[in-house]
PDB file of N, CA, C and O in Angstrom:
ATOM      1  N   PHE A 155     -14.293  10.239  -5.155  1.00  0.00           N
ATOM      2  CA  PHE A 155     -14.735  11.592  -4.942  1.00  0.00           C
ATOM      3  C   PHE A 155     -13.612  12.378  -4.306  1.00  0.00           C
ATOM      4  O   PHE A 155     -12.651  11.811  -3.820  1.00  0.00           O
ATOM      5  N   GLY A 156     -13.725  13.652  -4.321  1.00  0.00           N
ATOM      6  CA  GLY A 156     -12.696  14.505  -3.743  1.00  0.00           C
ATOM      7  C   GLY A 156     -13.282  15.481  -2.741  1.00  0.00           C
ATOM      8  O   GLY A 156     -14.457  15.827  -2.813  1.00  0.00           O
ATOM      9  N   ILE A 157     -12.457  15.872  -1.817  1.00  0.00           N
ATOM     10  CA  ILE A 157     -12.839  16.860  -0.808  1.00  0.00           C
ATOM     11  C   ILE A 157     -11.785  17.957  -0.809  1.00  0.00           C
ATOM     12  O   ILE A 157     -10.591  17.663  -0.762  1.00  0.00           O
ATOM     13  N   CYS A 158     -12.209  19.187  -0.865  1.00  0.00           N
ATOM     14  CA  CYS A 158     -11.291  20.313  -0.760  1.00  0.00           C
ATOM     15  C   CYS A 158     -11.472  20.950   0.609  1.00  0.00           C
ATOM     16  O   CYS A 158     -12.582  21.312   0.992  1.00  0.00           O
ATOM     17  N   LEU A 159     -10.378  21.044   1.343  1.00  0.00           N
ATOM     18  CA  LEU A 159     -10.417  21.621   2.685  1.00  0.00           C
ATOM     19  C   LEU A 159      -9.356  22.700   2.809  1.00  0.00           C
ATOM     20  O   LEU A 159      -8.274  22.586   2.242  1.00  0.00           O
ATOM     21  N   ASN A 160      -9.652  23.693   3.597  1.00  0.00           N
ATOM     22  CA  ASN A 160      -8.682  24.730   3.895  1.00  0.00           C
ATOM     23  C   ASN A 160      -7.951  24.321   5.172  1.00  0.00           C
ATOM     24  O   ASN A 160      -8.529  24.343   6.255  1.00  0.00           O
ATOM     25  N   CYS A 161      -6.721  23.881   5.027  1.00  0.00           N
ATOM     26  CA  CYS A 161      -5.944  23.511   6.211  1.00  0.00           C
ATOM     27  C   CYS A 161      -4.469  23.712   5.916  1.00  0.00           C
ATOM     28  O   CYS A 161      -4.067  23.950   4.786  1.00  0.00           O
ATOM     29  N   ASN A 162      -3.680  23.612   6.947  1.00  0.00           N
ATOM     30  CA  ASN A 162      -2.240  23.754   6.791  1.00  0.00           C
ATOM     31  C   ASN A 162      -1.546  22.646   7.575  1.00  0.00           C
ATOM     32  O   ASN A 162      -2.194  21.765   8.126  1.00  0.00           O
ATOM     33  N   ARG A 163      -0.248  22.693   7.644  1.00  0.00           N
ATOM     34  CA  ARG A 163       0.520  21.636   8.307  1.00  0.00           C
ATOM     35  C   ARG A 163       0.114  21.444   9.767  1.00  0.00           C
ATOM     36  O   ARG A 163       0.223  20.355  10.300  1.00  0.00           O
ATOM     37  N   ASP A 164      -0.371  22.484  10.400  1.00  0.00           N
ATOM     38  CA  ASP A 164      -0.809  22.380  11.791  1.00  0.00           C
ATOM     39  C   ASP A 164      -2.042  21.495  11.934  1.00  0.00           C
ATOM     40  O   ASP A 164      -2.339  21.013  13.014  1.00  0.00           O
ATOM     41  N   HIS A 165      -2.754  21.264  10.842  1.00  0.00           N
ATOM     42  CA  HIS A 165      -3.988  20.484  10.862  1.00  0.00           C
ATOM     43  C   HIS A 165      -3.796  19.030  10.441  1.00  0.00           C
ATOM     44  O   HIS A 165      -4.770  18.285  10.351  1.00  0.00           O
ATOM     45  N   HIS A 166      -2.569  18.596  10.189  1.00  0.00           N
ATOM     46  CA  HIS A 166      -2.334  17.242   9.699  1.00  0.00           C
ATOM     47  C   HIS A 166      -2.908  16.182  10.636  1.00  0.00           C
ATOM     48  O   HIS A 166      -3.535  15.227  10.181  1.00  0.00           O
ATOM     49  N   GLU A 167      -2.701  16.313  11.933  1.00  0.00           N
ATOM     50  CA  GLU A 167      -3.214  15.316  12.881  1.00  0.00           C
ATOM     51  C   GLU A 167      -4.739  15.249  12.831  1.00  0.00           C
ATOM     52  O   GLU A 167      -5.311  14.159  12.855  1.00  0.00           O
ATOM     53  N   LYS A 168      -5.396  16.400  12.769  1.00  0.00           N
ATOM     54  CA  LYS A 168      -6.861  16.422  12.678  1.00  0.00           C
ATOM     55  C   LYS A 168      -7.333  15.782  11.378  1.00  0.00           C
ATOM     56  O   LYS A 168      -8.336  15.070  11.349  1.00  0.00           O
ATOM     57  N   LEU A 169      -6.616  16.034  10.311  1.00  0.00           N
ATOM     58  CA  LEU A 169      -6.960  15.468   9.011  1.00  0.00           C
ATOM     59  C   LEU A 169      -6.840  13.947   9.039  1.00  0.00           C
ATOM     60  O   LEU A 169      -7.723  13.230   8.568  1.00  0.00           O
ATOM     61  N   ILE A 170      -5.766  13.451   9.617  1.00  0.00           N
ATOM     62  CA  ILE A 170      -5.559  12.008   9.713  1.00  0.00           C
ATOM     63  C   ILE A 170      -6.627  11.371  10.598  1.00  0.00           C
ATOM     64  O   ILE A 170      -7.141  10.292  10.286  1.00  0.00           O
ATOM     65  N   LYS A 171      -7.015  12.033  11.678  1.00  0.00           N
ATOM     66  CA  LYS A 171      -8.104  11.534  12.518  1.00  0.00           C
ATOM     67  C   LYS A 171      -9.407  11.466  11.729  1.00  0.00           C
ATOM     68  O   LYS A 171     -10.191  10.525  11.876  1.00  0.00           O
ATOM     69  N   LEU A 172      -9.652  12.459  10.885  1.00  0.00           N
ATOM     70  CA  LEU A 172     -10.842  12.465  10.036  1.00  0.00           C
ATOM     71  C   LEU A 172     -10.828  11.268   9.097  1.00  0.00           C
ATOM     72  O   LEU A 172     -11.836  10.582   8.933  1.00  0.00           O
ATOM     73  N   PHE A 173      -9.687  10.984   8.477  1.00  0.00           N
ATOM     74  CA  PHE A 173      -9.575   9.838   7.576  1.00  0.00           C
ATOM     75  C   PHE A 173      -9.850   8.536   8.318  1.00  0.00           C
ATOM     76  O   PHE A 173     -10.536   7.650   7.809  1.00  0.00           O
ATOM     77  N   LYS A 174      -9.308   8.407   9.510  1.00  0.00           N
ATOM     78  CA  LYS A 174      -9.535   7.197  10.309  1.00  0.00           C
ATOM     79  C   LYS A 174     -11.008   7.058  10.680  1.00  0.00           C
ATOM     80  O   LYS A 174     -11.555   5.956  10.675  1.00  0.00           O
ATOM     81  N   LYS A 175     -11.655   8.166  10.985  1.00  0.00           N
ATOM     82  CA  LYS A 175     -13.079   8.142  11.321  1.00  0.00           C
ATOM     83  C   LYS A 175     -13.905   7.700  10.108  1.00  0.00           C
ATOM     84  O   LYS A 175     -14.812   6.879  10.235  1.00  0.00           O
ATOM     85  N   ILE A 176     -13.601   8.240   8.946  1.00  0.00           N
ATOM     86  CA  ILE A 176     -14.315   7.855   7.723  1.00  0.00           C
ATOM     87  C   ILE A 176     -14.120   6.361   7.455  1.00  0.00           C
ATOM     88  O   ILE A 176     -15.070   5.644   7.151  1.00  0.00           O
ATOM     89  N   ARG A 177     -12.876   5.894   7.600  1.00  0.00           N
ATOM     90  CA  ARG A 177     -12.602   4.472   7.376  1.00  0.00           C
ATOM     91  C   ARG A 177     -13.379   3.605   8.361  1.00  0.00           C
ATOM     92  O   ARG A 177     -13.945   2.579   7.994  1.00  0.00           O
ATOM     93  N   SER A 178     -13.442   4.023   9.609  1.00  0.00           N
ATOM     94  CA  SER A 178     -14.182   3.281  10.631  1.00  0.00           C
ATOM     95  C   SER A 178     -15.672   3.228  10.302  1.00  0.00           C
ATOM     96  O   SER A 178     -16.306   2.174  10.423  1.00  0.00           O
ATOM     97  N   LEU A 179     -16.228   4.349   9.900  1.00  0.00           N
ATOM     98  CA  LEU A 179     -17.645   4.392   9.544  1.00  0.00           C
ATOM     99  C   LEU A 179     -17.944   3.481   8.353  1.00  0.00           C
ATOM    100  O   LEU A 179     -18.948   2.768   8.342  1.00  0.00           O
ATOM    101  N   LEU A 180     -17.076   3.489   7.358  1.00  0.00           N
ATOM    102  CA  LEU A 180     -17.277   2.636   6.189  1.00  0.00           C
ATOM    103  C   LEU A 180     -17.139   1.156   6.540  1.00  0.00           C
ATOM    104  O   LEU A 180     -17.875   0.325   6.023  1.00  0.00           O
ATOM    105  N   SER A 181     -16.211   0.831   7.433  1.00  0.00           N
ATOM    106  CA  SER A 181     -16.022  -0.574   7.782  1.00  0.00           C
ATOM    107  C   SER A 181     -17.179  -1.112   8.611  1.00  0.00           C
ATOM    108  O   SER A 181     -17.453  -2.314   8.601  1.00  0.00           O
ATOM    109  N   SER A 182     -17.877  -0.246   9.308  1.00  0.00           N
ATOM    110  CA  SER A 182     -19.018  -0.704  10.104  1.00  0.00           C
ATOM    111  C   SER A 182     -20.300  -0.778   9.264  1.00  0.00           C
ATOM    112  O   SER A 182     -21.321  -1.252   9.744  1.00  0.00           O
ATOM    113  N   TYR A 183     -20.221  -0.347   8.029  1.00  0.00           N
ATOM    114  CA  TYR A 183     -21.385  -0.314   7.148  1.00  0.00           C
ATOM    115  C   TYR A 183     -21.886  -1.702   6.801  1.00  0.00           C
ATOM    116  O   TYR A 183     -23.077  -1.964   6.794  1.00  0.00           O
ATOM    117  N   ASN A 184     -20.950  -2.621   6.501  1.00  0.00           N
ATOM    118  CA  ASN A 184     -21.344  -3.973   6.074  1.00  0.00           C
ATOM    119  C   ASN A 184     -20.281  -4.958   6.523  1.00  0.00           C
ATOM    120  O   ASN A 184     -19.100  -4.776   6.243  1.00  0.00           O
ATOM    121  N   ASP A 185     -20.682  -6.031   7.187  1.00  0.00           N
ATOM    122  CA  ASP A 185     -19.736  -7.026   7.684  1.00  0.00           C
ATOM    123  C   ASP A 185     -19.227  -7.985   6.608  1.00  0.00           C
ATOM    124  O   ASP A 185     -18.209  -8.641   6.801  1.00  0.00           O
ATOM    125  N   SER A 186     -19.903  -8.075   5.480  1.00  0.00           N
ATOM    126  CA  SER A 186     -19.511  -9.048   4.471  1.00  0.00           C
ATOM    127  C   SER A 186     -18.357  -8.571   3.583  1.00  0.00           C
ATOM    128  O   SER A 186     -17.749  -9.376   2.889  1.00  0.00           O
ATOM    129  N   TYR A 187     -18.068  -7.297   3.582  1.00  0.00           N
ATOM    130  CA  TYR A 187     -16.911  -6.801   2.844  1.00  0.00           C
ATOM    131  C   TYR A 187     -16.392  -5.530   3.521  1.00  0.00           C
ATOM    132  O   TYR A 187     -17.086  -4.868   4.267  1.00  0.00           O
ATOM    133  N   ASN A 188     -15.141  -5.234   3.238  1.00  0.00           N
ATOM    134  CA  ASN A 188     -14.477  -4.098   3.869  1.00  0.00           C
ATOM    135  C   ASN A 188     -14.177  -3.025   2.825  1.00  0.00           C
ATOM    136  O   ASN A 188     -13.488  -3.291   1.844  1.00  0.00           O
ATOM    137  N   ILE A 189     -14.702  -1.851   3.014  1.00  0.00           N
ATOM    138  CA  ILE A 189     -14.431  -0.721   2.124  1.00  0.00           C
ATOM    139  C   ILE A 189     -13.261   0.053   2.717  1.00  0.00           C
ATOM    140  O   ILE A 189     -13.330   0.530   3.843  1.00  0.00           O
ATOM    141  N   VAL A 190     -12.166   0.146   1.962  1.00  0.00           N
ATOM    142  CA  VAL A 190     -10.984   0.874   2.426  1.00  0.00           C
ATOM    143  C   VAL A 190     -10.726   2.022   1.455  1.00  0.00           C
ATOM    144  O   VAL A 190     -10.211   1.815   0.360  1.00  0.00           O
ATOM    145  N   PRO A 191     -11.086   3.239   1.836  1.00  0.00           N
ATOM    146  CA  PRO A 191     -10.855   4.377   0.947  1.00  0.00           C
ATOM    147  C   PRO A 191      -9.390   4.791   0.959  1.00  0.00           C
ATOM    148  O   PRO A 191      -8.659   4.527   1.911  1.00  0.00           O
ATOM    149  N   ASN A 192      -8.960   5.408  -0.117  1.00  0.00           N
ATOM    150  CA  ASN A 192      -7.623   5.989  -0.204  1.00  0.00           C
ATOM    151  C   ASN A 192      -7.767   7.499  -0.234  1.00  0.00           C
ATOM    152  O   ASN A 192      -8.631   8.029  -0.940  1.00  0.00           O
ATOM    153  N   PHE A 193      -6.918   8.177   0.514  1.00  0.00           N
ATOM    154  CA  PHE A 193      -6.961   9.636   0.569  1.00  0.00           C
ATOM    155  C   PHE A 193      -5.626  10.199   0.092  1.00  0.00           C
ATOM    156  O   PHE A 193      -4.570   9.785   0.557  1.00  0.00           O
ATOM    157  N   GLY A 194      -5.701  11.127  -0.829  1.00  0.00           N
ATOM    158  CA  GLY A 194      -4.511  11.825  -1.303  1.00  0.00           C
ATOM    159  C   GLY A 194      -4.626  13.290  -0.944  1.00  0.00           C
ATOM    160  O   GLY A 194      -5.683  13.895  -1.121  1.00  0.00           O
ATOM    161  N   ILE A 195      -3.557  13.837  -0.424  1.00  0.00           N
ATOM    162  CA  ILE A 195      -3.572  15.228   0.028  1.00  0.00           C
ATOM    163  C   ILE A 195      -2.540  16.029  -0.756  1.00  0.00           C
ATOM    164  O   ILE A 195      -1.377  15.630  -0.857  1.00  0.00           O
ATOM    165  N   TYR A 196      -2.990  17.119  -1.317  1.00  0.00           N
ATOM    166  CA  TYR A 196      -2.086  18.074  -1.949  1.00  0.00           C
ATOM    167  C   TYR A 196      -2.260  19.404  -1.241  1.00  0.00           C
ATOM    168  O   TYR A 196      -3.365  19.937  -1.172  1.00  0.00           O
ATOM    169  N   GLU A 197      -1.182  19.919  -0.701  1.00  0.00           N
ATOM    170  CA  GLU A 197      -1.228  21.224  -0.037  1.00  0.00           C
ATOM    171  C   GLU A 197      -1.019  22.310  -1.081  1.00  0.00           C
ATOM    172  O   GLU A 197       0.017  22.359  -1.738  1.00  0.00           O
ATOM    173  N   ILE A 198      -2.001  23.169  -1.219  1.00  0.00           N
ATOM    174  CA  ILE A 198      -1.953  24.231  -2.223  1.00  0.00           C
ATOM    175  C   ILE A 198      -0.900  25.252  -1.826  1.00  0.00           C
ATOM    176  O   ILE A 198      -0.927  25.803  -0.729  1.00  0.00           O
ATOM    177  N   GLU A 199       0.014  25.489  -2.753  1.00  0.00           N
ATOM    178  CA  GLU A 199       1.094  26.431  -2.490  1.00  0.00           C
ATOM    179  C   GLU A 199       0.835  27.790  -3.118  1.00  0.00           C
ATOM    180  O   GLU A 199       1.321  28.795  -2.636  1.00  0.00           O
ATOM    181  N   GLU A 200       0.084  27.790  -4.204  1.00  0.00           N
ATOM    182  CA  GLU A 200      -0.267  29.063  -4.833  1.00  0.00           C
ATOM    183  C   GLU A 200      -1.750  29.050  -5.188  1.00  0.00           C
ATOM    184  O   GLU A 200      -2.247  28.105  -5.784  1.00  0.00           O
ATOM    185  N   ASN A 201      -2.450  30.073  -4.789  1.00  0.00           N
ATOM    186  CA  ASN A 201      -3.897  30.121  -4.953  1.00  0.00           C
ATOM    187  C   ASN A 201      -4.355  30.218  -6.399  1.00  0.00           C
ATOM    188  O   ASN A 201      -5.524  30.023  -6.686  1.00  0.00           O
ATOM    189  N   SER A 202      -3.451  30.477  -7.313  1.00  0.00           N
ATOM    190  CA  SER A 202      -3.851  30.628  -8.710  1.00  0.00           C
ATOM    191  C   SER A 202      -3.799  29.298  -9.483  1.00  0.00           C
ATOM    192  O   SER A 202      -4.141  29.262 -10.662  1.00  0.00           O
ATOM    193  N   MET A 203      -3.405  28.210  -8.822  1.00  0.00           N
ATOM    194  CA  MET A 203      -3.305  26.915  -9.499  1.00  0.00           C
ATOM    195  C   MET A 203      -4.696  26.411  -9.891  1.00  0.00           C
ATOM    196  O   MET A 203      -5.651  26.560  -9.131  1.00  0.00           O
ATOM    197  N   ALA A 204      -4.800  25.819 -11.056  1.00  0.00           N
ATOM    198  CA  ALA A 204      -6.070  25.290 -11.553  1.00  0.00           C
ATOM    199  C   ALA A 204      -6.525  24.119 -10.684  1.00  0.00           C
ATOM    200  O   ALA A 204      -5.711  23.283 -10.274  1.00  0.00           O
ATOM    201  N   ILE A 205      -7.829  24.043 -10.417  1.00  0.00           N
ATOM    202  CA  ILE A 205      -8.382  23.009  -9.550  1.00  0.00           C
ATOM    203  C   ILE A 205      -8.143  21.613 -10.122  1.00  0.00           C
ATOM    204  O   ILE A 205      -7.903  20.667  -9.368  1.00  0.00           O
ATOM    205  N   ASP A 206      -8.144  21.457 -11.450  1.00  0.00           N
ATOM    206  CA  ASP A 206      -7.906  20.129 -12.017  1.00  0.00           C
ATOM    207  C   ASP A 206      -6.485  19.648 -11.754  1.00  0.00           C
ATOM    208  O   ASP A 206      -6.247  18.464 -11.521  1.00  0.00           O
ATOM    209  N   LYS A 207      -5.531  20.565 -11.728  1.00  0.00           N
ATOM    210  CA  LYS A 207      -4.149  20.199 -11.423  1.00  0.00           C
ATOM    211  C   LYS A 207      -4.013  19.822  -9.940  1.00  0.00           C
ATOM    212  O   LYS A 207      -3.330  18.857  -9.602  1.00  0.00           O
ATOM    213  N   ILE A 208      -4.685  20.562  -9.077  1.00  0.00           N
ATOM    214  CA  ILE A 208      -4.687  20.254  -7.643  1.00  0.00           C
ATOM    215  C   ILE A 208      -5.263  18.854  -7.429  1.00  0.00           C
ATOM    216  O   ILE A 208      -4.694  18.035  -6.698  1.00  0.00           O
ATOM    217  N   TYR A 209      -6.376  18.568  -8.090  1.00  0.00           N
ATOM    218  CA  TYR A 209      -7.015  17.263  -7.972  1.00  0.00           C
ATOM    219  C   TYR A 209      -6.102  16.157  -8.508  1.00  0.00           C
ATOM    220  O   TYR A 209      -5.998  15.083  -7.908  1.00  0.00           O
ATOM    221  N   ASP A 210      -5.427  16.406  -9.641  1.00  0.00           N
ATOM    222  CA  ASP A 210      -4.498  15.422 -10.197  1.00  0.00           C
ATOM    223  C   ASP A 210      -3.385  15.089  -9.207  1.00  0.00           C
ATOM    224  O   ASP A 210      -3.023  13.920  -9.033  1.00  0.00           O
ATOM    225  N   TYR A 211      -2.833  16.104  -8.549  1.00  0.00           N
ATOM    226  CA  TYR A 211      -1.764  15.879  -7.574  1.00  0.00           C
ATOM    227  C   TYR A 211      -2.272  15.081  -6.372  1.00  0.00           C
ATOM    228  O   TYR A 211      -1.595  14.182  -5.883  1.00  0.00           O
ATOM    229  N   ALA A 212      -3.462  15.401  -5.908  1.00  0.00           N
ATOM    230  CA  ALA A 212      -4.041  14.655  -4.790  1.00  0.00           C
ATOM    231  C   ALA A 212      -4.302  13.203  -5.198  1.00  0.00           C
ATOM    232  O   ALA A 212      -4.069  12.274  -4.418  1.00  0.00           O
ATOM    233  N   THR A 213      -4.751  12.996  -6.432  1.00  0.00           N
ATOM    234  CA  THR A 213      -5.000  11.647  -6.931  1.00  0.00           C
ATOM    235  C   THR A 213      -3.702  10.847  -7.038  1.00  0.00           C
ATOM    236  O   THR A 213      -3.662   9.664  -6.698  1.00  0.00           O
ATOM    237  N   LEU A 214      -2.640  11.490  -7.497  1.00  0.00           N
ATOM    238  CA  LEU A 214      -1.335  10.823  -7.541  1.00  0.00           C
ATOM    239  C   LEU A 214      -0.923  10.345  -6.153  1.00  0.00           C
ATOM    240  O   LEU A 214      -0.440   9.220  -5.977  1.00  0.00           O
ATOM    241  N   ALA A 215      -1.118  11.191  -5.167  1.00  0.00           N
ATOM    242  CA  ALA A 215      -0.781  10.815  -3.792  1.00  0.00           C
ATOM    243  C   ALA A 215      -1.647   9.647  -3.330  1.00  0.00           C
ATOM    244  O   ALA A 215      -1.146   8.686  -2.735  1.00  0.00           O
ATOM    245  N   ALA A 216      -2.937   9.698  -3.613  1.00  0.00           N
ATOM    246  CA  ALA A 216      -3.850   8.618  -3.204  1.00  0.00           C
ATOM    247  C   ALA A 216      -3.460   7.296  -3.850  1.00  0.00           C
ATOM    248  O   ALA A 216      -3.533   6.241  -3.211  1.00  0.00           O
ATOM    249  N   ASN A 217      -3.040   7.333  -5.087  1.00  0.00           N
ATOM    250  CA  ASN A 217      -2.668   6.105  -5.785  1.00  0.00           C
ATOM    251  C   ASN A 217      -1.462   5.415  -5.170  1.00  0.00           C
ATOM    252  O   ASN A 217      -1.298   4.207  -5.326  1.00  0.00           O
ATOM    253  N   THR A 218      -0.624   6.148  -4.460  1.00  0.00           N
ATOM    254  CA  THR A 218       0.555   5.534  -3.841  1.00  0.00           C
ATOM    255  C   THR A 218       0.189   4.645  -2.660  1.00  0.00           C
ATOM    256  O   THR A 218       0.999   3.833  -2.232  1.00  0.00           O
ATOM    257  N   CYS A 219      -1.007   4.777  -2.130  1.00  0.00           N
ATOM    258  CA  CYS A 219      -1.380   3.966  -0.965  1.00  0.00           C
ATOM    259  C   CYS A 219      -2.444   2.924  -1.295  1.00  0.00           C
ATOM    260  O   CYS A 219      -2.935   2.257  -0.388  1.00  0.00           O
ATOM    261  N   LYS A 220      -2.762   2.743  -2.558  1.00  0.00           N
ATOM    262  CA  LYS A 220      -3.726   1.703  -2.941  1.00  0.00           C
ATOM    263  C   LYS A 220      -3.183   0.337  -2.541  1.00  0.00           C
ATOM    264  O   LYS A 220      -2.019   0.027  -2.755  1.00  0.00           O
ATOM    265  N   GLY A 221      -4.048  -0.476  -1.949  1.00  0.00           N
ATOM    266  CA  GLY A 221      -3.660  -1.809  -1.514  1.00  0.00           C
ATOM    267  C   GLY A 221      -2.954  -1.846  -0.178  1.00  0.00           C
ATOM    268  O   GLY A 221      -2.646  -2.905   0.339  1.00  0.00           O
ATOM    269  N   ASN A 222      -2.689  -0.701   0.400  1.00  0.00           N
ATOM    270  CA  ASN A 222      -2.043  -0.633   1.709  1.00  0.00           C
ATOM    271  C   ASN A 222      -3.136  -0.521   2.762  1.00  0.00           C
ATOM    272  O   ASN A 222      -3.842   0.480   2.824  1.00  0.00           O
ATOM    273  N   TYR A 223      -3.278  -1.543   3.578  1.00  0.00           N
ATOM    274  CA  TYR A 223      -4.351  -1.555   4.571  1.00  0.00           C
ATOM    275  C   TYR A 223      -3.935  -0.924   5.895  1.00  0.00           C
ATOM    276  O   TYR A 223      -4.737  -0.815   6.806  1.00  0.00           O
ATOM    277  N   VAL A 224      -2.685  -0.509   6.000  1.00  0.00           N
ATOM    278  CA  VAL A 224      -2.220   0.167   7.215  1.00  0.00           C
ATOM    279  C   VAL A 224      -2.329   1.677   7.029  1.00  0.00           C
ATOM    280  O   VAL A 224      -2.893   2.380   7.854  1.00  0.00           O
ATOM    281  N   TYR A 225      -1.773   2.178   5.924  1.00  0.00           N
ATOM    282  CA  TYR A 225      -1.818   3.608   5.631  1.00  0.00           C
ATOM    283  C   TYR A 225      -2.688   3.818   4.401  1.00  0.00           C
ATOM    284  O   TYR A 225      -2.329   3.384   3.309  1.00  0.00           O
ATOM    285  N   ASN A 226      -3.832   4.460   4.591  1.00  0.00           N
ATOM    286  CA  ASN A 226      -4.718   4.687   3.456  1.00  0.00           C
ATOM    287  C   ASN A 226      -4.759   6.164   3.069  1.00  0.00           C
ATOM    288  O   ASN A 226      -5.685   6.625   2.447  1.00  0.00           O
ATOM    289  N   TYR A 227      -3.720   6.899   3.429  1.00  0.00           N
ATOM    290  CA  TYR A 227      -3.607   8.303   3.047  1.00  0.00           C
ATOM    291  C   TYR A 227      -2.153   8.592   2.696  1.00  0.00           C
ATOM    292  O   TYR A 227      -1.227   7.925   3.165  1.00  0.00           O
ATOM    293  N   ALA A 228      -1.963   9.574   1.828  1.00  0.00           N
ATOM    294  CA  ALA A 228      -0.617   9.978   1.444  1.00  0.00           C
ATOM    295  C   ALA A 228      -0.636  11.448   1.069  1.00  0.00           C
ATOM    296  O   ALA A 228      -1.621  11.958   0.530  1.00  0.00           O
ATOM    297  N   PHE A 229       0.449  12.119   1.348  1.00  0.00           N
ATOM    298  CA  PHE A 229       0.620  13.516   0.984  1.00  0.00           C
ATOM    299  C   PHE A 229       1.397  13.593  -0.329  1.00  0.00           C
ATOM    300  O   PHE A 229       2.331  12.826  -0.542  1.00  0.00           O
ATOM    301  N   TYR A 230       0.993  14.506  -1.188  1.00  0.00           N
ATOM    302  CA  TYR A 230       1.695  14.704  -2.445  1.00  0.00           C
ATOM    303  C   TYR A 230       3.108  15.185  -2.167  1.00  0.00           C
ATOM    304  O   TYR A 230       3.359  15.985  -1.282  1.00  0.00           O
ATOM    305  N   SER A 231       4.026  14.679  -2.970  1.00  0.00           N
ATOM    306  CA  SER A 231       5.414  15.091  -2.908  1.00  0.00           C
ATOM    307  C   SER A 231       5.867  15.396  -4.331  1.00  0.00           C
ATOM    308  O   SER A 231       5.371  14.800  -5.290  1.00  0.00           O
ATOM    309  N   SER A 232       6.820  16.283  -4.477  1.00  0.00           N
ATOM    310  CA  SER A 232       7.311  16.621  -5.813  1.00  0.00           C
ATOM    311  C   SER A 232       7.996  15.420  -6.477  1.00  0.00           C
ATOM    312  O   SER A 232       8.245  15.446  -7.680  1.00  0.00           O
ATOM    313  N   LYS A 233       8.268  14.362  -5.731  1.00  0.00           N
ATOM    314  CA  LYS A 233       8.848  13.139  -6.308  1.00  0.00           C
ATOM    315  C   LYS A 233       7.825  12.384  -7.166  1.00  0.00           C
ATOM    316  O   LYS A 233       8.203  11.578  -7.998  1.00  0.00           O
ATOM    317  N   LEU A 234       6.548  12.663  -6.950  1.00  0.00           N
ATOM    318  CA  LEU A 234       5.493  12.059  -7.768  1.00  0.00           C
ATOM    319  C   LEU A 234       5.375  12.891  -9.045  1.00  0.00           C
ATOM    320  O   LEU A 234       5.425  14.108  -8.996  1.00  0.00           O
ATOM    321  N   THR A 235       5.195  12.234 -10.167  1.00  0.00           N
ATOM    322  CA  THR A 235       5.083  12.970 -11.421  1.00  0.00           C
ATOM    323  C   THR A 235       3.872  12.494 -12.210  1.00  0.00           C
ATOM    324  O   THR A 235       3.427  11.351 -12.067  1.00  0.00           O
ATOM    325  N   LEU A 236       3.341  13.361 -13.031  1.00  0.00           N
ATOM    326  CA  LEU A 236       2.255  12.997 -13.943  1.00  0.00           C
ATOM    327  C   LEU A 236       2.860  12.401 -15.192  1.00  0.00           C
ATOM    328  O   LEU A 236       3.806  12.930 -15.760  1.00  0.00           O
ATOM    329  N   ASP A 237       2.328  11.274 -15.638  1.00  0.00           N
ATOM    330  CA  ASP A 237       2.809  10.655 -16.883  1.00  0.00           C
ATOM    331  C   ASP A 237       2.094  11.227 -18.077  1.00  0.00           C
ATOM    332  O   ASP A 237       0.991  11.584 -18.062  1.00  0.00           O
TER     333      ASP A 237
END
């Protein structure tokens, strides 16, 4: 699923705290398995960009942290490309 939030670079720490809180809540849900969500963040630079492209960029960022149990969030960078 995806979440769209209005935030800027000043909110990065709050955003990361939110991700940690979500991860904590999910891990306390069931002791027999561990749910580790991945979060991808794309900072919107122009308001006219299509929402599907914004979501694709956020998904690309999220995919870079799959399987990483230390960092489960990533920010989109122009180094990531759509295939």
